[in-house]
Coordinates of C-alpha atoms in Angstrom, one line a residue:
X1 CA 70.2 76.9 -63.9
X2 CA 70.1 78.6 -60.8
X3 CA 73.9 78.5 -60.4
X4 CA 75.7 81.8 -61.0
X5 CA 75.9 82.6 -64.8
X6 CA 79.7 83.5 -65.9
X7 CA 79.8 86.3 -68.8
X8 CA 83.3 84.7 -70.1
X9 CA 81.2 81.5 -70.8
X10 CA 78.6 83.2 -72.3
X11 CA 78.0 82.8 -76.2
X12 CA 74.4 82.6 -77.6
X13 CA 73.4 79.4 -79.5
X14 CA 70.9 81.3 -81.9
X15 CA 71.6 81.5 -85.5
X16 CA 68.1 83.1 -86.5
X17 CA 68.5 84.1 -90.3
X18 CA 65.5 86.4 -90.2
X19 CA 66.9 88.3 -87.5
X20 CA 70.5 87.7 -86.9
X21 CA 71.1 87.4 -82.9
X22 CA 73.5 89.6 -80.9
X23 CA 74.9 88.8 -77.6
X24 CA 73.5 90.9 -74.9
X25 CA 76.1 93.4 -73.4
X26 CA 77.1 92.7 -69.7
X27 CA 74.6 95.0 -68.1
X28 CA 71.9 92.9 -70.3
X29 CA 73.5 89.6 -69.7
X30 CA 73.4 90.5 -65.6
X31 CA 69.8 91.7 -65.6
X32 CA 68.5 88.7 -67.7
X33 CA 70.4 85.8 -66.2
X34 CA 69.6 87.0 -62.7
X35 CA 65.7 86.8 -63.8
X36 CA 66.5 83.3 -65.0
X37 CA 68.2 82.5 -61.6
X38 CA 65.0 84.2 -59.8
X39 CA 62.4 82.1 -62.1
X40 CA 64.2 78.9 -61.6
X41 CA 64.0 79.5 -57.7
X42 CA 60.4 80.1 -58.1
X43 CA 59.7 77.1 -60.3
X44 CA 61.1 75.1 -57.8
X45 CA 58.5 76.0 -55.3
X46 CA 55.7 76.8 -57.9
X47 CA 56.2 73.8 -60.6
X48 CA 52.7 73.9 -61.9
X49 CA 52.3 77.6 -62.6
X50 CA 52.4 77.7 -66.3
X51 CA 53.4 81.8 -66.3
X52 CA 57.1 81.0 -64.5
X53 CA 57.8 78.5 -67.1
X54 CA 56.3 81.1 -69.8
X55 CA 58.5 83.8 -68.5
X56 CA 61.7 81.7 -68.0
X57 CA 61.3 80.4 -71.5
X58 CA 61.3 84.2 -72.8
X59 CA 64.1 85.4 -70.6
X60 CA 66.3 82.3 -72.2
X61 CA 65.2 83.1 -75.8
X62 CA 66.2 86.8 -75.4
X63 CA 69.5 85.3 -74.0
X64 CA 70.1 83.6 -77.2
X65 CA 69.1 80.2 -76.0
X66 CA 66.0 79.5 -78.3
X67 CA 66.4 75.5 -77.7
X68 CA 65.9 76.3 -74.0
X69 CA 63.2 78.8 -74.2
X70 CA 61.1 76.4 -76.3
X71 CA 61.5 73.5 -73.8
X72 CA 60.2 76.2 -71.2
X73 CA 57.1 77.4 -73.2
X74 CA 56.1 73.8 -74.3
X75 CA 56.0 72.9 -70.6
X76 CA 54.0 75.9 -70.1
X77 CA 51.7 74.6 -73.0
X78 CA 51.2 71.1 -71.2
X79 CA 50.3 72.7 -68.3
X80 CA 47.8 75.1 -69.6
X81 CA 46.2 72.6 -71.8
X82 CA 46.0 70.6 -68.5
X83 CA 44.3 73.3 -66.5
X84 CA 41.9 73.6 -69.3
X85 CA 41.1 70.2 -70.0
X86 CA 37.6 69.5 -68.7
X87 CA 38.1 65.7 -68.0
X88 CA 40.0 65.6 -64.4
X89 CA 43.5 64.9 -64.1
X90 CA 46.1 64.9 -61.4
X91 CA 48.0 67.8 -63.6
X92 CA 44.9 69.6 -64.4
X93 CA 44.1 69.7 -60.7
X94 CA 47.7 71.0 -59.7
X95 CA 47.5 73.7 -62.3
X96 CA 44.0 74.9 -61.4
X97 CA 45.0 74.7 -57.7
X98 CA 48.0 77.0 -58.1
X99 CA 46.3 79.4 -60.4
X100 CA 43.2 79.9 -58.0
X101 CA 46.1 80.8 -55.0
X102 CA 47.8 83.0 -57.6
X103 CA 44.6 84.7 -58.8
X104 CA 43.0 84.9 -55.7
X105 CA 45.9 86.6 -54.0
X106 CA 46.6 88.9 -57.2
X107 CA 42.9 90.4 -57.2
X108 CA 42.8 90.8 -53.1
X109 CA 46.5 92.1 -52.6
X110 CA 48.0 93.7 -55.4
X111 CA 46.5 97.4 -55.5
X112 CA 46.5 97.1 -59.3
X113 CA 44.0 94.2 -59.4
X114 CA 42.0 94.9 -56.4
X115 CA 39.4 97.0 -57.8
X116 CA 38.1 93.7 -59.5
X117 CA 38.2 91.5 -56.1
X118 CA 34.5 90.9 -56.5
X119 CA 35.3 88.9 -59.4
X120 CA 36.9 86.2 -57.4
X121 CA 34.5 86.6 -54.3
X122 CA 33.1 82.9 -54.6
X123 CA 34.5 79.5 -55.3
X124 CA 32.4 79.8 -58.8
X125 CA 33.6 83.4 -59.7
X126 CA 37.2 82.4 -59.0
X127 CA 37.0 79.1 -61.1
X128 CA 35.7 81.4 -63.8
X129 CA 38.4 83.8 -63.7
X130 CA 41.2 81.2 -63.4
X131 CA 39.8 79.5 -66.8
X132 CA 40.0 83.3 -68.3
X133 CA 43.6 83.7 -67.1
X134 CA 44.5 80.5 -68.6
X135 CA 43.1 81.3 -71.9
X136 CA 44.7 84.5 -72.0
X137 CA 48.1 82.8 -71.2
X138 CA 47.6 80.3 -73.9
X139 CA 47.6 82.8 -76.5
X140 CA 50.8 84.2 -75.0
X141 CA 52.5 80.3 -74.7
X142 CA 51.6 80.0 -78.6
X143 CA 53.1 83.2 -79.5
X144 CA 56.2 82.5 -77.6
X145 CA 56.8 79.1 -79.1
X146 CA 56.4 80.7 -82.7
X147 CA 59.1 83.0 -81.6
X148 CA 61.5 80.5 -80.4
X149 CA 61.0 78.4 -83.5
X150 CA 61.9 81.6 -85.6
X151 CA 65.1 82.0 -83.2
X152 CA 66.0 78.4 -83.9
X153 CA 65.5 78.5 -87.6
X154 CA 62.7 76.4 -87.8
X155 CA 61.0 77.5 -90.7
X156 CA 58.9 74.4 -91.3
X157 CA 58.2 73.8 -87.7
X158 CA 56.8 77.6 -87.5
X159 CA 54.7 77.3 -90.7
X160 CA 53.2 74.4 -89.2
X161 CA 52.3 75.9 -85.5
X162 CA 51.1 78.8 -86.9
X163 CA 48.6 77.0 -89.1
X164 CA 47.6 75.1 -86.0
X165 CA 47.2 78.3 -84.0
X166 CA 44.7 79.7 -86.7
X167 CA 42.7 76.6 -86.4
X168 CA 42.9 76.1 -82.5
X169 CA 42.3 80.3 -82.2
X170 CA 39.6 81.0 -85.0
X171 CA 38.9 84.2 -83.7
X172 CA 42.3 85.5 -83.0
X173 CA 43.4 88.1 -85.3
X174 CA 47.1 87.6 -84.7
X175 CA 47.8 84.3 -86.0
X176 CA 46.7 84.9 -89.7
X177 CA 49.4 87.1 -89.9
X178 CA 52.1 84.4 -88.5
X179 CA 51.0 81.8 -91.4
X180 CA 51.7 84.5 -94.0
X181 CA 55.3 85.3 -92.4
X182 CA 56.1 81.5 -92.2
X183 CA 55.1 81.2 -95.9
X184 CA 57.3 84.1 -97.2
X185 CA 60.1 82.8 -94.9
X186 CA 59.8 79.5 -96.7
X187 CA 59.9 80.6 -100.0
X188 CA 62.7 82.6 -99.5
X189 CA 64.9 80.0 -98.0
X190 CA 63.9 77.7 -100.8
X191 CA 64.8 80.0 -103.3
X192 CA 68.3 80.3 -101.7
X193 CA 69.0 76.6 -101.4
X194 CA 67.8 75.8 -104.7
X195 CA 70.5 78.4 -106.0
X196 CA 73.0 76.5 -104.0
X197 CA 71.9 73.4 -105.4
X198 CA 72.0 74.8 -108.8
X199 CA 75.4 76.1 -108.4
X200 CA 76.8 72.9 -106.8
X201 CA 77.3 73.9 -103.3
X202 CA 74.9 72.0 -102.1
X203 CA 73.0 68.2 -102.7
X204 CA 69.5 68.0 -103.2
X205 CA 69.6 65.8 -99.9
X206 CA 70.7 68.3 -97.9
X207 CA 68.5 70.9 -99.2
X208 CA 65.6 69.2 -98.0
X209 CA 66.8 68.5 -94.7
X210 CA 67.6 72.1 -94.1
X211 CA 63.9 73.2 -95.4
X212 CA 62.5 70.8 -92.8
X213 CA 64.6 71.5 -89.8
X214 CA 66.3 74.2 -88.0
X215 CA 69.5 74.6 -86.4
X216 CA 71.2 75.9 -83.4
X217 CA 75.0 75.9 -82.1
X218 CA 76.3 73.7 -79.7
X219 CA 77.4 76.0 -76.9
X220 CA 78.3 75.5 -73.1
X221 CA 76.0 77.1 -71.2
X222 CA 77.1 79.9 -68.7
X223 CA 75.6 78.1 -65.8
X224 CA 77.5 74.7 -66.5
X225 CA 80.5 74.0 -63.9
X226 CA 83.7 72.5 -64.8
X227 CA 82.6 69.1 -64.2
X228 CA 80.4 69.4 -67.1
X229 CA 82.7 70.7 -69.7
X230 CA 85.9 68.7 -69.3
X231 CA 86.9 65.2 -68.5
X232 CA 88.7 65.1 -65.1
X233 CA 91.6 62.6 -64.3
X234 CA 89.2 60.2 -62.9
X235 CA 87.2 59.9 -66.2
X236 CA 90.3 59.5 -68.2
X237 CA 91.8 56.9 -65.8
X238 CA 88.7 54.8 -66.5
X239 CA 89.0 55.1 -70.2
X240 CA 92.6 53.9 -69.9
X241 CA 91.5 51.0 -67.8
X242 CA 89.2 49.9 -70.6
X243 CA 91.8 50.3 -73.1
X244 CA 93.9 48.1 -71.0
X245 CA 91.4 45.4 -70.3
X246 CA 90.8 45.1 -74.1
X247 CA 94.2 46.0 -76.1
X248 CA 97.7 44.8 -76.0
X249 CA 99.1 47.2 -78.4
X250 CA 97.2 50.6 -77.8
X251 CA 96.7 53.1 -75.3
X252 CA 94.8 56.0 -74.8
X253 CA 96.5 59.2 -74.2
X254 CA 95.8 63.4 -73.8
X255 CA 96.4 64.3 -77.5
X256 CA 97.6 67.6 -78.8
X257 CA 96.6 66.6 -82.5
X258 CA 93.9 69.6 -82.5
X259 CA 96.3 72.4 -81.2
X260 CA 97.4 74.8 -83.8
X261 CA 100.1 77.0 -83.8
X262 CA 99.3 80.4 -84.5
X263 CA 100.5 81.9 -88.1
X264 CA 100.0 84.9 -90.1
X265 CA 98.6 86.5 -87.2
X266 CA 96.2 84.0 -86.2
X267 CA 95.8 83.1 -82.2
X268 CA 97.4 79.7 -81.4
X269 CA 94.8 77.6 -79.9
X270 CA 95.1 74.5 -77.4
X271 CA 92.1 72.1 -76.6
X272 CA 93.0 70.9 -73.3
X273 CA 90.6 68.0 -73.0
X274 CA 91.3 66.2 -76.4
X275 CA 92.0 62.6 -76.0
X276 CA 93.5 60.1 -78.6
X277 CA 95.1 56.7 -78.9
X278 CA 98.6 55.6 -80.1
X279 CA 100.2 52.3 -80.8
X280 CA 102.3 50.7 -78.0
X281 CA 104.4 48.7 -80.2
X282 CA 104.6 48.4 -84.2
X283 CA 101.4 47.3 -85.6
X284 CA 100.9 45.0 -89.1
X285 CA 98.3 45.8 -91.3
X286 CA 95.1 44.0 -90.5
X287 CA 96.0 43.4 -86.8
X288 CA 93.2 43.8 -84.5
X289 CA 93.6 46.7 -82.5
X290 CA 90.9 46.5 -79.8
X291 CA 87.5 45.0 -79.5
X292 CA 84.7 46.9 -78.1
X293 CA 82.0 44.8 -76.7
X294 CA 80.7 46.1 -73.4
X295 CA 82.8 49.0 -72.2
X296 CA 81.4 51.4 -69.8
X297 CA 80.8 53.7 -72.4
X298 CA 79.1 51.7 -75.1
X299 CA 75.6 51.4 -76.3
X300 CA 73.5 50.5 -79.3
X301 CA 70.2 50.3 -80.1
X302 CA 68.4 49.2 -83.7
X303 CA 64.6 48.6 -84.0
X304 CA 64.9 44.8 -85.1
X305 CA 61.9 43.3 -83.3
X306 CA 63.6 39.8 -82.9
X307 CA 67.4 41.6 -81.9
X308 CA 69.1 41.3 -78.8
X309 CA 68.3 44.4 -76.5
X310 CA 71.8 44.6 -75.4
X311 CA 73.7 44.0 -78.4
X312 CA 71.2 44.2 -81.4
X313 CA 72.3 40.5 -82.5
X314 CA 69.8 38.5 -83.9
X315 CA 68.1 36.0 -83.3
X316 CA 67.6 35.8 -79.9
X317 CA 67.7 32.6 -77.8
X318 CA 65.9 31.2 -74.6
X319 CA 67.5 33.6 -72.3
X320 CA 65.7 36.1 -70.3
X321 CA 65.4 37.7 -66.8
X322 CA 62.9 36.6 -64.2
X323 CA 61.2 40.3 -64.1
X324 CA 59.6 39.8 -68.0
X325 CA 59.7 37.8 -70.9
X326 CA 62.2 39.9 -72.9
X327 CA 64.6 37.6 -74.8
X328 CA 68.4 37.9 -75.2
X329 CA 70.9 36.3 -77.5
X330 CA 73.2 35.1 -74.6
X331 CA 73.1 34.9 -70.7
X332 CA 75.9 37.3 -70.8
X333 CA 73.5 40.0 -72.4
X334 CA 70.8 39.3 -70.2
X335 CA 73.2 40.1 -67.1
X336 CA 74.4 42.8 -68.7
X337 CA 70.7 44.5 -69.4
X338 CA 69.6 43.7 -65.8
X339 CA 73.1 45.1 -64.5
X340 CA 72.8 48.3 -66.7
X341 CA 69.8 49.5 -68.8
X342 CA 66.7 46.9 -68.0
X343 CA 65.3 47.7 -64.9
X344 CA 64.2 51.6 -65.4
X345 CA 62.9 50.1 -68.8
X346 CA 60.8 47.2 -67.8
X347 CA 57.2 47.6 -67.6
X348 CA 57.3 50.8 -69.6
X349 CA 55.7 51.4 -73.0
X350 CA 58.1 52.6 -75.3
X351 CA 56.2 51.0 -78.3
X352 CA 55.9 54.5 -80.0
X353 CA 59.5 54.9 -80.5
X354 CA 59.9 51.4 -81.8
X355 CA 57.0 52.0 -84.0
X356 CA 58.6 54.8 -85.7
X357 CA 62.1 53.4 -85.8
X358 CA 61.1 50.6 -87.7
X359 CA 60.0 53.0 -90.5
X360 CA 63.7 54.1 -90.4
X361 CA 65.5 53.3 -93.8
X362 CA 69.2 55.3 -92.8
X363 CA 71.2 55.3 -89.6
X364 CA 70.6 58.8 -89.3
X365 CA 67.1 58.7 -89.0
X366 CA 65.8 60.7 -86.0
X367 CA 63.5 57.9 -84.7
X368 CA 67.2 56.3 -84.1
X369 CA 68.4 59.0 -81.9
X370 CA 65.4 59.1 -79.9
X371 CA 65.6 54.9 -79.0
X372 CA 69.5 56.1 -78.4
X373 CA 68.5 58.8 -75.8
X374 CA 65.9 56.5 -74.1
X375 CA 68.5 54.1 -73.6
X376 CA 71.3 56.8 -72.0
X377 CA 68.5 58.1 -69.9
X378 CA 67.7 54.4 -68.7
X379 CA 71.5 54.0 -68.0
X380 CA 71.6 57.1 -65.8
X381 CA 68.4 56.1 -63.8
X382 CA 69.6 52.6 -63.3
X383 CA 73.2 54.3 -62.3
X384 CA 71.6 56.2 -59.7
X385 CA 74.5 58.9 -60.7
X386 CA 74.3 62.5 -59.0
X387 CA 73.5 63.9 -62.5
X388 CA 72.6 62.8 -65.7
X389 CA 75.5 64.1 -67.4
X390 CA 77.7 62.2 -65.1
X391 CA 76.7 58.9 -66.0
X392 CA 79.4 56.5 -67.4
X393 CA 78.2 56.9 -71.2
X394 CA 77.9 60.5 -70.9
X395 CA 80.8 61.7 -68.8
X396 CA 83.2 60.1 -71.5
X397 CA 81.6 61.8 -74.1
X398 CA 82.2 65.9 -75.1
X399 CA 80.4 68.0 -77.5
X400 CA 81.3 70.3 -80.5
X401 CA 82.2 73.5 -78.0
X402 CA 84.2 76.3 -78.3
X403 CA 85.3 76.0 -81.9
X404 CA 86.4 79.2 -84.0
X405 CA 83.8 78.4 -86.9
X406 CA 81.2 76.3 -85.2
X407 CA 78.7 74.6 -87.3
X408 CA 75.1 74.7 -86.7
X409 CA 73.5 71.4 -85.6
X410 CA 70.2 70.1 -86.5
X411 CA 67.2 70.9 -84.5
X412 CA 63.6 70.5 -84.7
X413 CA 60.2 70.9 -82.4
X414 CA 59.3 67.2 -82.6
X415 CA 62.3 65.3 -82.3
X416 CA 64.2 67.8 -80.1
X417 CA 61.7 69.1 -77.5
X418 CA 58.6 67.0 -77.9
X419 CA 60.1 63.5 -78.1
X420 CA 62.6 64.1 -75.1
X421 CA 60.1 65.1 -73.1
X422 CA 57.6 62.0 -73.8
X423 CA 60.4 60.0 -73.1
X424 CA 60.8 61.3 -69.5
X425 CA 57.0 61.2 -69.1
X426 CA 57.0 57.5 -70.1
X427 CA 60.1 56.7 -67.4
X428 CA 57.8 58.3 -64.9
X429 CA 60.1 61.5 -64.4
X430 CA 58.1 64.7 -63.2
X431 CA 59.1 67.2 -66.2
X432 CA 58.1 70.0 -63.8
X433 CA 59.7 69.5 -60.5
X434 CA 62.7 67.4 -61.4
X435 CA 65.5 70.0 -62.7
X436 CA 68.0 67.0 -63.3
X437 CA 66.4 66.4 -66.8
X438 CA 65.7 70.2 -67.7
X439 CA 65.7 70.7 -71.2
X440 CA 69.4 71.9 -71.1
X441 CA 70.4 68.6 -69.8
X442 CA 68.5 66.9 -72.5
X443 CA 70.1 69.2 -75.5
X444 CA 73.5 68.6 -74.1
X445 CA 72.8 65.1 -74.0
X446 CA 71.8 65.2 -77.6
X447 CA 74.9 67.3 -78.4
X448 CA 77.3 64.8 -76.8
X449 CA 75.7 62.0 -79.0
X450 CA 75.7 63.8 -82.0
X451 CA 79.1 64.3 -81.9
X452 CA 80.2 60.8 -80.8
X453 CA 77.7 58.3 -82.5
X454 CA 78.1 56.4 -85.6
X455 CA 75.6 54.4 -87.5
X456 CA 75.4 50.6 -87.7
X457 CA 73.3 48.1 -89.9
X458 CA 72.8 44.8 -89.0
X459 CA 70.9 42.8 -91.4
X460 CA 68.0 45.0 -93.0
X461 CA 68.0 47.2 -89.7
X462 CA 69.7 50.4 -89.4
X463 CA 70.9 51.6 -86.0
X464 CA 72.8 53.8 -84.1
X465 CA 75.2 53.4 -81.2
X466 CA 78.1 54.7 -79.0
X467 CA 81.3 52.9 -78.7
X468 CA 83.3 54.1 -75.6
X469 CA 86.4 53.0 -77.0
X470 CA 85.9 54.1 -80.8
X471 CA 84.9 57.5 -79.5
X472 CA 88.4 57.8 -78.2
X473 CA 90.1 57.6 -81.7
X474 CA 91.0 61.1 -83.5
X475 CA 90.1 61.6 -87.1
X476 CA 92.4 61.6 -90.3
X477 CA 91.4 61.7 -94.0
X478 CA 94.0 59.1 -94.7
X479 CA 93.4 56.7 -91.4
X480 CA 95.3 53.9 -90.6
X481 CA 92.5 52.2 -88.5
X482 CA 89.1 51.2 -89.5
X483 CA 86.2 49.0 -88.1
X484 CA 83.6 46.4 -88.6
X485 CA 81.1 43.9 -86.9
X486 CA 82.2 40.5 -86.5
X487 CA 79.6 39.2 -84.6
X488 CA 76.7 40.8 -86.4
X489 CA 76.1 42.8 -83.3
X490 CA 77.0 46.0 -81.7
X491 CA 80.3 45.1 -80.9
X492 CA 83.0 46.8 -82.8
X493 CA 86.3 45.4 -83.9
X494 CA 88.9 48.1 -84.9
X495 CA 91.8 46.9 -87.0
X496 CA 94.8 48.5 -88.6
X497 CA 94.4 49.2 -92.1
X498 CA 98.2 49.7 -92.7
X499 CA 101.3 49.1 -90.6
X500 CA 101.9 51.1 -87.9
X501 CA 104.9 52.5 -85.8
X502 CA 105.1 52.4 -81.8
X503 CA 104.0 55.8 -80.4
X504 CA 102.0 56.7 -83.9
X505 CA 98.6 58.2 -83.6
X506 CA 96.0 55.7 -84.3
X507 CA 93.3 57.4 -86.3
X508 CA 89.8 56.3 -87.6
X509 CA 88.0 58.3 -90.5
X510 CA 84.7 60.4 -89.4
X511 CA 83.3 60.7 -92.6
X512 CA 84.3 57.1 -94.3
X513 CA 85.8 55.8 -97.2
X514 CA 83.7 57.9 -99.7
X515 CA 84.0 61.0 -97.7
X516 CA 88.0 60.6 -97.7
X517 CA 87.9 60.9 -101.6
X518 CA 86.6 64.0 -101.7
X519 CA 88.2 66.9 -102.8
X520 CA 89.9 68.6 -99.8
X521 CA 87.7 71.9 -99.7
X522 CA 84.6 69.6 -99.6
X523 CA 86.2 67.3 -96.9
X524 CA 87.2 70.1 -94.7
X525 CA 83.2 71.7 -95.1
X526 CA 82.0 68.1 -94.1
X527 CA 84.2 67.9 -91.1
X528 CA 83.7 71.4 -89.6
X529 CA 81.1 69.9 -87.7
X530 CA 83.4 68.2 -85.4
X531 CA 86.6 70.3 -85.6
X532 CA 85.3 74.0 -85.8
X533 CA 88.1 74.3 -88.0
X534 CA 89.7 73.4 -91.3
X535 CA 91.0 69.7 -91.0
X536 CA 94.9 69.5 -90.3
X537 CA 95.3 66.1 -91.0
X538 CA 98.5 65.2 -93.2
X539 CA 96.5 64.5 -96.0
X540 CA 94.5 67.7 -96.1
X541 CA 97.3 69.8 -95.6
X542 CA 99.4 68.3 -98.2
X543 CA 96.0 68.6 -100.7
X544 CA 95.5 72.1 -99.8
X545 CA 99.3 73.3 -100.2
X546 CA 99.2 71.9 -103.5
X547 CA 96.4 73.8 -104.9
X548 CA 97.3 76.8 -102.9
X549 CA 94.1 76.6 -100.8
X550 CA 94.5 78.8 -97.6
X551 CA 93.9 77.1 -94.2
X552 CA 91.2 79.3 -93.1
X553 CA 88.1 77.8 -94.8
X554 CA 85.0 80.0 -94.9
X555 CA 82.3 78.4 -93.4
X556 CA 79.3 77.6 -95.4
X557 CA 76.4 80.0 -95.4
X558 CA 74.3 79.8 -92.0
X559 CA 71.5 78.0 -94.0
X560 CA 73.6 74.7 -94.0
X561 CA 73.0 72.4 -90.8
X562 CA 75.1 69.4 -90.0
X563 CA 72.7 66.5 -89.5

């Protein structure tokens, strides 16, 4: 985050419906981004100073990145709580040590504070002053958290946190008004969404999801280098080699399928980093296109306690590694686990993630996303790569960036801030001193996973997975490829659903067979989260022309979010 911030790459992620955000002008952007760089450098030197985290979080929110500001504010909260805790802890000692030094220097060197130098003249007085200042800072942190939740459209989280604040700080006069504000916002949002349900513009389930969660736009951050934004030739060659290894009738190519021609005054668009697959020979209906079992970019998870940790197959057999008693379905899976994700996980207590996931009834449950994120982080730790976003899984995936009409992605405090931080702490990653797993990295990981994951249900257990090869196929509402699980595991078999000619684009459906049968307007709205523009597949173009529907689809109101 202390790399140069590029103005031409600046797009706020906030979509606050109460106070719609405005991008800062160049002068304001330069000022705030310079302050973020300065604070990032200070945090590197003083990682246990909660005031630095709070101040940087405030700057990030003002720049229009509430998800990053919330991450910093939450870290500040964890530090202050540790510093105020009466029970001794290593973290609490570090916080008090940092604040003792800061408080003493402030009162003995800053002219504005030197008149109160006597208040820190003894160790006992200094300790009391530190506690006083930490308590004062704690109020500011809770206020900043509420501001961040509002900017991220987290209506329910805002209401919950404001009520917690009233209970935690009963003497504070400000927080009760936050409860009233949150209740009024919730009632207004519910009224608007109910009207959309009544008009048939929104399903009841979507209303519930939107009420319970917030949303932000997936954006590339201005400090991200090109290596984090596009898949270079080395990455493409790796994908190409995987295709050659598992398929005799298709290959991966740089695709132009999402490029658009400028018409009716619209600007032409070119997507340089679009990858797709084509048939290398004629393929007959039903023929296997490829089988993605253990490609470099593949990982599957579910909560089945009797399932194989590597491929989710059940039951497991007497195959294990010498480090622990975890069982696998085969020696191949045991070997893959020890070579990839198992070592960082071994001996770590992630039962809280599995306990939550065992209650999941659908493949989109947030608890399954948490398991997937945990596995992705384990893979990056095992690879020991220069940066987590450059791991074999992450480097192949792209988020939904740079769209003309971007969709909000789902966001809430527990699943997108608190749980990822808990996962890092379980891995013994120091969230205050290790910038490789800063909030922007975690959020970028989740955006990439969101854009590429697919659900899997094996037996009675819902799960979610990333298929490194499946993810390379583009979408069509009239697809010529489908997929199945032949081996009751995460292994994916892709097969042709009709005859395909040599050179033909091979496409799957991102919305499934039920989605493919929706009216064109509904399909295009559903697909907006992937494309950021109306779907231009042959089926959509024909049906839109038939009903006189403009290619330019008016995006759904900002309240609706994509799960």
